[in-house]
PDB file of C-alpha atoms in Angstrom:
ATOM      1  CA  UNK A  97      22.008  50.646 -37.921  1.00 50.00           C
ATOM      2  CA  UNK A  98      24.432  48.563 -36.187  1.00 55.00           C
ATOM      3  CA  UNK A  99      23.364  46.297 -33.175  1.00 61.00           C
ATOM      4  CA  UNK A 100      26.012  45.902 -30.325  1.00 68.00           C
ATOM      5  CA  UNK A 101      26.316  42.311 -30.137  1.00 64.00           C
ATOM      6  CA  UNK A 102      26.814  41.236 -26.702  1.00 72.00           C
ATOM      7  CA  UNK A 103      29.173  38.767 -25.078  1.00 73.00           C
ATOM      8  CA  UNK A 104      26.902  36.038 -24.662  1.00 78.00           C
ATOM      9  CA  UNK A 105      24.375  36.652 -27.050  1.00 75.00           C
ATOM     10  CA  UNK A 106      23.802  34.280 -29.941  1.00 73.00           C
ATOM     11  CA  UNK A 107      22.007  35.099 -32.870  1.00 71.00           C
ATOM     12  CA  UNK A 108      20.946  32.018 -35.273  1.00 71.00           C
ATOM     13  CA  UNK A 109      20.140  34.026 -38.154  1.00 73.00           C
ATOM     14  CA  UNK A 110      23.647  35.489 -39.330  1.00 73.00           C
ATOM     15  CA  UNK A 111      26.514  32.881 -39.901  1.00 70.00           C
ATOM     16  CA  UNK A 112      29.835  34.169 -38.793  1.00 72.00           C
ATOM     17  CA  UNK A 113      30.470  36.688 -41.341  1.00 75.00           C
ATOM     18  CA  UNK A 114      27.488  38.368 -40.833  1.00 72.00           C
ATOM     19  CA  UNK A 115      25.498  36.887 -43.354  1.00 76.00           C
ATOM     20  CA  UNK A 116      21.927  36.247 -43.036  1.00 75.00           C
ATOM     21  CA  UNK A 117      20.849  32.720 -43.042  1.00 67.00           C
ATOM     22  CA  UNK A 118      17.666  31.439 -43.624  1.00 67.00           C
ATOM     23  CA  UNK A 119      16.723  28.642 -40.898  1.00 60.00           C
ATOM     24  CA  UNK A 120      16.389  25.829 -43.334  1.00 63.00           C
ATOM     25  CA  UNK A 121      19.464  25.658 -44.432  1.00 64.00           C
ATOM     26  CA  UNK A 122      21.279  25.035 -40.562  1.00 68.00           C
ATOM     27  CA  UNK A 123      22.236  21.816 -40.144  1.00 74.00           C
ATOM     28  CA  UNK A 124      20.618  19.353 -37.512  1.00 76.00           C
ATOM     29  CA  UNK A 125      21.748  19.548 -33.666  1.00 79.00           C
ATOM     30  CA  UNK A 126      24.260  17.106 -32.385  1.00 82.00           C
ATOM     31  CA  UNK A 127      22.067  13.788 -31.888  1.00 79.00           C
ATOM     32  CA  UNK A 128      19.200  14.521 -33.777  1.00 80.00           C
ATOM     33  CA  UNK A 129      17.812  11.629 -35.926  1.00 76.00           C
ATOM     34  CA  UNK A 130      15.124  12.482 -38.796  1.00 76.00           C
ATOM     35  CA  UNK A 131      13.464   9.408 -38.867  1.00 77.00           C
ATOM     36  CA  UNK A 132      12.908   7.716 -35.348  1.00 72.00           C
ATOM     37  CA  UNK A 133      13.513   3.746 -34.923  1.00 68.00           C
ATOM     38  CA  UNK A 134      10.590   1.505 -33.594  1.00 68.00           C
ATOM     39  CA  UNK A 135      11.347   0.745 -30.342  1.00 63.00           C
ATOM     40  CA  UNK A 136      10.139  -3.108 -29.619  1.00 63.00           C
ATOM     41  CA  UNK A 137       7.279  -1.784 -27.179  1.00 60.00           C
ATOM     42  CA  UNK A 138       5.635  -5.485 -25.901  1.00 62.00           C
ATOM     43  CA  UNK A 139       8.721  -5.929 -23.517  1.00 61.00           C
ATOM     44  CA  UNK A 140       8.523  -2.384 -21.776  1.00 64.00           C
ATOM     45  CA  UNK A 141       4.432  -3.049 -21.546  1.00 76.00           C
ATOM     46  CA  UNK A 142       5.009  -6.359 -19.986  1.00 76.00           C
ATOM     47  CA  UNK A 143       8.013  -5.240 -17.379  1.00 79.00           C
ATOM     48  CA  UNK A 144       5.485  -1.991 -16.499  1.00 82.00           C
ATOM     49  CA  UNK A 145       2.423  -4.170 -15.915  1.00 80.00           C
ATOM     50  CA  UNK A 146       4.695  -6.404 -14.006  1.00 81.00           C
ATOM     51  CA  UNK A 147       6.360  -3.522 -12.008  1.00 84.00           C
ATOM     52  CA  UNK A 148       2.493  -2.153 -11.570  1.00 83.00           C
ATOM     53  CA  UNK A 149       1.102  -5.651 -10.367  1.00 82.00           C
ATOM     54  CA  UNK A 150       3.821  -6.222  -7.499  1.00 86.00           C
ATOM     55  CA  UNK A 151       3.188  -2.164  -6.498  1.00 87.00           C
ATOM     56  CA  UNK A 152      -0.346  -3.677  -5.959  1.00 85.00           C
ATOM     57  CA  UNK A 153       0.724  -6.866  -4.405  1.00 85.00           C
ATOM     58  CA  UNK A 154       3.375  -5.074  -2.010  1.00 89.00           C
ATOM     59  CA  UNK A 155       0.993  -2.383  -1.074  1.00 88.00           C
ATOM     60  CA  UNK A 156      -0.811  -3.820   2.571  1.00 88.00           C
ATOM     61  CA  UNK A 157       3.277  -4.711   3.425  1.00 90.00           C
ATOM     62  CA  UNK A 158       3.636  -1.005   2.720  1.00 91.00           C
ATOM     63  CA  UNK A 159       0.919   0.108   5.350  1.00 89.00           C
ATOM     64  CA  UNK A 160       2.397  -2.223   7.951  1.00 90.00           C
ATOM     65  CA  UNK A 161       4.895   0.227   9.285  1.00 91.00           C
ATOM     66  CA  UNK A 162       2.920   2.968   9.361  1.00 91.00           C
ATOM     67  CA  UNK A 163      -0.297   0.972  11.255  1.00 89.00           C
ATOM     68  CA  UNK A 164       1.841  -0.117  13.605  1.00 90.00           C
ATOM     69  CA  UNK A 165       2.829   2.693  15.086  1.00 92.00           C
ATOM     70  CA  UNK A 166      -0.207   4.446  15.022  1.00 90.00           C
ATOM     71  CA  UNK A 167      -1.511   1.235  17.429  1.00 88.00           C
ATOM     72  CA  UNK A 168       1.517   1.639  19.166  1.00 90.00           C
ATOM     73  CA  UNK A 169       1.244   5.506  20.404  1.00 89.00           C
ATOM     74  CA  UNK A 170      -2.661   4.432  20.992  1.00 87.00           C
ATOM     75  CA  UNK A 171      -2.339   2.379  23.722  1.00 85.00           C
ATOM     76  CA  UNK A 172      -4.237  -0.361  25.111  1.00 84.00           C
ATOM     77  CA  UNK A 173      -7.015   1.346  27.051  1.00 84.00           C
ATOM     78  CA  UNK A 174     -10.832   1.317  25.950  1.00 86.00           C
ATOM     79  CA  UNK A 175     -11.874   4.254  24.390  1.00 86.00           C
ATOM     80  CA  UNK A 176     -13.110   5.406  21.322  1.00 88.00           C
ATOM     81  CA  UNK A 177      -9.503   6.708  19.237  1.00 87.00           C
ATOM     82  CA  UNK A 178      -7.775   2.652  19.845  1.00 87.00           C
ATOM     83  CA  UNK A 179     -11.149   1.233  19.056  1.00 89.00           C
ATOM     84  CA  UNK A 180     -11.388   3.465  16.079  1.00 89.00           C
ATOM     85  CA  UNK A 181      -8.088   2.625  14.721  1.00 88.00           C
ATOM     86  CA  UNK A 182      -8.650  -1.092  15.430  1.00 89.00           C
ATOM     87  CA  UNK A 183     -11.591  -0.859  13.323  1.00 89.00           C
ATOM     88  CA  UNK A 184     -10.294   0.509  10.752  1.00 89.00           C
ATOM     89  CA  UNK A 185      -7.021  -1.812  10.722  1.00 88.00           C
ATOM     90  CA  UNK A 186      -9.575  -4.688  10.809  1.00 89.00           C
ATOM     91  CA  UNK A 187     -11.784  -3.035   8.314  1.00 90.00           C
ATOM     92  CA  UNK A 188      -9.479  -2.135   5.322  1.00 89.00           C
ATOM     93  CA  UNK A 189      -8.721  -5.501   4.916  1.00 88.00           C
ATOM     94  CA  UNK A 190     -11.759  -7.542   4.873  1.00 89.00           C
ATOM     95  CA  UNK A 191     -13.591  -4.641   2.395  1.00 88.00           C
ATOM     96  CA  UNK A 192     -10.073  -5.966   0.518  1.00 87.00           C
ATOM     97  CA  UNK A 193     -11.784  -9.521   0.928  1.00 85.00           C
ATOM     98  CA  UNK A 194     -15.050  -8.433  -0.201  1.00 86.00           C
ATOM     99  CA  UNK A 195     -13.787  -7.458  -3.748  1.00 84.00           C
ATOM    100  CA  UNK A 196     -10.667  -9.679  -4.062  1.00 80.00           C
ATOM    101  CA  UNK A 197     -12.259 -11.139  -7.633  1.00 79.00           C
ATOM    102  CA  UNK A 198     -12.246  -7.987  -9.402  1.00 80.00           C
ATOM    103  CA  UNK A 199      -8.079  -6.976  -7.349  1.00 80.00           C
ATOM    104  CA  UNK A 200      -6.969 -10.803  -8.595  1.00 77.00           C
ATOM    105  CA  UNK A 201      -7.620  -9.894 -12.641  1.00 77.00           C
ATOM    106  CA  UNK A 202      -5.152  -7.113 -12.331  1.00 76.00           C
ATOM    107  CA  UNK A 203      -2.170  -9.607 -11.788  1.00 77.00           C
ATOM    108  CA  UNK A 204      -0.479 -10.593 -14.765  1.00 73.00           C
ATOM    109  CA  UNK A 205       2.251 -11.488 -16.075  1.00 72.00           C
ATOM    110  CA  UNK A 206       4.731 -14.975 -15.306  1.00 78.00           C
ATOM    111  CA  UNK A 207       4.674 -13.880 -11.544  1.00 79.00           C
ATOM    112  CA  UNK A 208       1.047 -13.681 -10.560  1.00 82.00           C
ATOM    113  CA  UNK A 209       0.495 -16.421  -8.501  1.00 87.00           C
ATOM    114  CA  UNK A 210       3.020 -15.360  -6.302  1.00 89.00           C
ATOM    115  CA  UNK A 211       1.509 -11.474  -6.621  1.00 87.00           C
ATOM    116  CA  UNK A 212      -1.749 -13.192  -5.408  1.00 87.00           C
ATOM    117  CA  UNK A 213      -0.135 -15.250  -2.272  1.00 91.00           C
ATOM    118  CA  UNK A 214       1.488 -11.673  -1.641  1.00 91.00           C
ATOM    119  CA  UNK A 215      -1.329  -9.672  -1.834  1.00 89.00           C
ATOM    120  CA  UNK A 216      -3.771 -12.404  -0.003  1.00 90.00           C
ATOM    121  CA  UNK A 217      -0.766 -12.851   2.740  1.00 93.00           C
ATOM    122  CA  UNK A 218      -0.045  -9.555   3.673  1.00 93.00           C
ATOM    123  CA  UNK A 219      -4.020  -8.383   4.412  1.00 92.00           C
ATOM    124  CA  UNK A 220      -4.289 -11.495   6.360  1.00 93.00           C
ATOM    125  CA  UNK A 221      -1.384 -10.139   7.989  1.00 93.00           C
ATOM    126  CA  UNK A 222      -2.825  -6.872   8.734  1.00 92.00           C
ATOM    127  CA  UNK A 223      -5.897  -8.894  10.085  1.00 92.00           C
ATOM    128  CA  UNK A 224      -4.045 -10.845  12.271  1.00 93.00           C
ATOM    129  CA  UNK A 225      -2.242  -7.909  13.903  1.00 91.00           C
ATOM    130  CA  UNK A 226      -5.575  -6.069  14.242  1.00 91.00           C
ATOM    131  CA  UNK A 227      -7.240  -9.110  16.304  1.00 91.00           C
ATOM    132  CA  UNK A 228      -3.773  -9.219  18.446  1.00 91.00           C
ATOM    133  CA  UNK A 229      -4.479  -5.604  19.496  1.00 90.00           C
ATOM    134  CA  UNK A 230      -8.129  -6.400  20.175  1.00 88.00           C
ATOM    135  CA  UNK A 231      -6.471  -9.496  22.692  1.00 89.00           C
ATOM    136  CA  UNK A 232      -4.289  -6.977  24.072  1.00 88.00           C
ATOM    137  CA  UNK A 233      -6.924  -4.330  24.823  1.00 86.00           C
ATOM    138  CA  UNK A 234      -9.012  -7.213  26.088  1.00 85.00           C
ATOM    139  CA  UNK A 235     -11.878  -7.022  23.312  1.00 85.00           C
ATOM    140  CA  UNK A 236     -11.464 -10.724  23.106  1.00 84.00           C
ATOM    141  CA  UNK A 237     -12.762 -13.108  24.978  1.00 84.00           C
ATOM    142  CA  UNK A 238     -10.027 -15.172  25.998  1.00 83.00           C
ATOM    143  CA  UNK A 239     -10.171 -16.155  29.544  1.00 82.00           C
ATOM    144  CA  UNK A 240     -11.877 -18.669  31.446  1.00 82.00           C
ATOM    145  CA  UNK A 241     -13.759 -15.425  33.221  1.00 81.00           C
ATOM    146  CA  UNK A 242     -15.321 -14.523  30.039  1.00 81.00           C
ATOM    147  CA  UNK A 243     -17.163 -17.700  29.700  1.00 81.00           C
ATOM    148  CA  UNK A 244     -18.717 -18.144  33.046  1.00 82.00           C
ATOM    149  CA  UNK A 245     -22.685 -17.690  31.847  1.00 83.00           C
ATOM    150  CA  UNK A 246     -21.864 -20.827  29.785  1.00 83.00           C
ATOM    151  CA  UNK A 247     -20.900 -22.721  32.720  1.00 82.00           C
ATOM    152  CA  UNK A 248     -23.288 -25.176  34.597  1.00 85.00           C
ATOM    153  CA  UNK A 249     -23.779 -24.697  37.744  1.00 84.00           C
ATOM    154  CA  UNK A 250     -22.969 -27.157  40.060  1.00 84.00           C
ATOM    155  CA  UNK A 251     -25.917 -29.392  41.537  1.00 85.00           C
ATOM    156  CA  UNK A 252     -25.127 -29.809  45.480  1.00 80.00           C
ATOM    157  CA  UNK A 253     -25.205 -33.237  46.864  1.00 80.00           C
ATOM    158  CA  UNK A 254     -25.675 -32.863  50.082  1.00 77.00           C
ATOM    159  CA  UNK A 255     -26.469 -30.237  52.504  1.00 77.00           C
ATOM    160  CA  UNK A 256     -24.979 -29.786  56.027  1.00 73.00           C
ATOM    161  CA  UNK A 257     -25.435 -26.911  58.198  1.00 72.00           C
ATOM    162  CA  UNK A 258     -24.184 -25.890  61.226  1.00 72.00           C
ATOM    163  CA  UNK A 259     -25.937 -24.368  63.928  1.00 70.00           C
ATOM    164  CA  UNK A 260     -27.028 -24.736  67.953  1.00 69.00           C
ATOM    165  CA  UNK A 261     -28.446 -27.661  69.827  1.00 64.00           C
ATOM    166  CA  UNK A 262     -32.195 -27.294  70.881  1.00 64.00           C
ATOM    167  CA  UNK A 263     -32.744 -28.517  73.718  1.00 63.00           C
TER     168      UNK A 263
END
């Protein structure tokens, strides 16, 4: 029994004349190398854990955008969603503080000084911008107002008062 062979149809197991042919015996695809070269693999590992430790390094500048606008369409009133985000734009850093030791050993490589300085700039960065929305809410105490219990008061020297003749 005949098969209609159809127009796009290929069929690897007949050669052109119809013969069968067994699958060993086709030659290798355009390309295809038997025995695969070593590929030097030290320089790719060093330019990925390079690439990797300036991802970490870079990643607080990353945030920056994004944290600023989200203090930016909270205002500067007092209530709990600014103070929340505040908090957590002050907090995410300094927990960063907390365990810099063990986010410093993952820089390597000729650059990681610099990846340090990055990495230590950037969440001091995102501190300082934090405690500039605390001044602008007024969460600071700034002003001479704010430090009025601290102030003396003044001892009077003399006392004068005014009043009516007795006679």
């Amino acid at each position: 029994m005949s098969r209609k062979k159809q127009k796009w149809s290929v069929d690897f197991t007949r050669d052109r004349s119809g013969r069968t042919v067994s699958t060993m015996a086709m030659p290798d695809p355009v390309g295809y190398i038997e025995t695969c070269p070593q590929v030097e693999t030290t320089d790719m590992d060093v330019s990925l854990i390079a690439k990797h430790s300036w991802g970490v390094a870079i990643g607080p500048l990353k945030q920056l955008p994004m944290n600023l606008l989200v203090m930016y369409m909270s205002g500067n009133t007092i209530s709990i969603f600014p103070i929340m985000v505040v908090g957590m734009m002050l907090w995410r850093p300094l927990q960063t503080f907390f365990s810099l030791s063990s986010l410093l050993d993952q820089f390597r490589g000729d650059h990681a000084f610099v990846q340090k300085l990055v990495f230590i700039f950037s969440n001091l960065l995102m501190v300082l911008i934090a405690v500039l929305k605390c001044h602008s809410m007024g969460l600071l105490p700034t002003s001479p107002s704010d430090w009025l219990q601290f102030v003396s008061v003044r001892e009077q020297l003399e006392i004068s008062g005014g009043g009516m003749a007795l006679t």
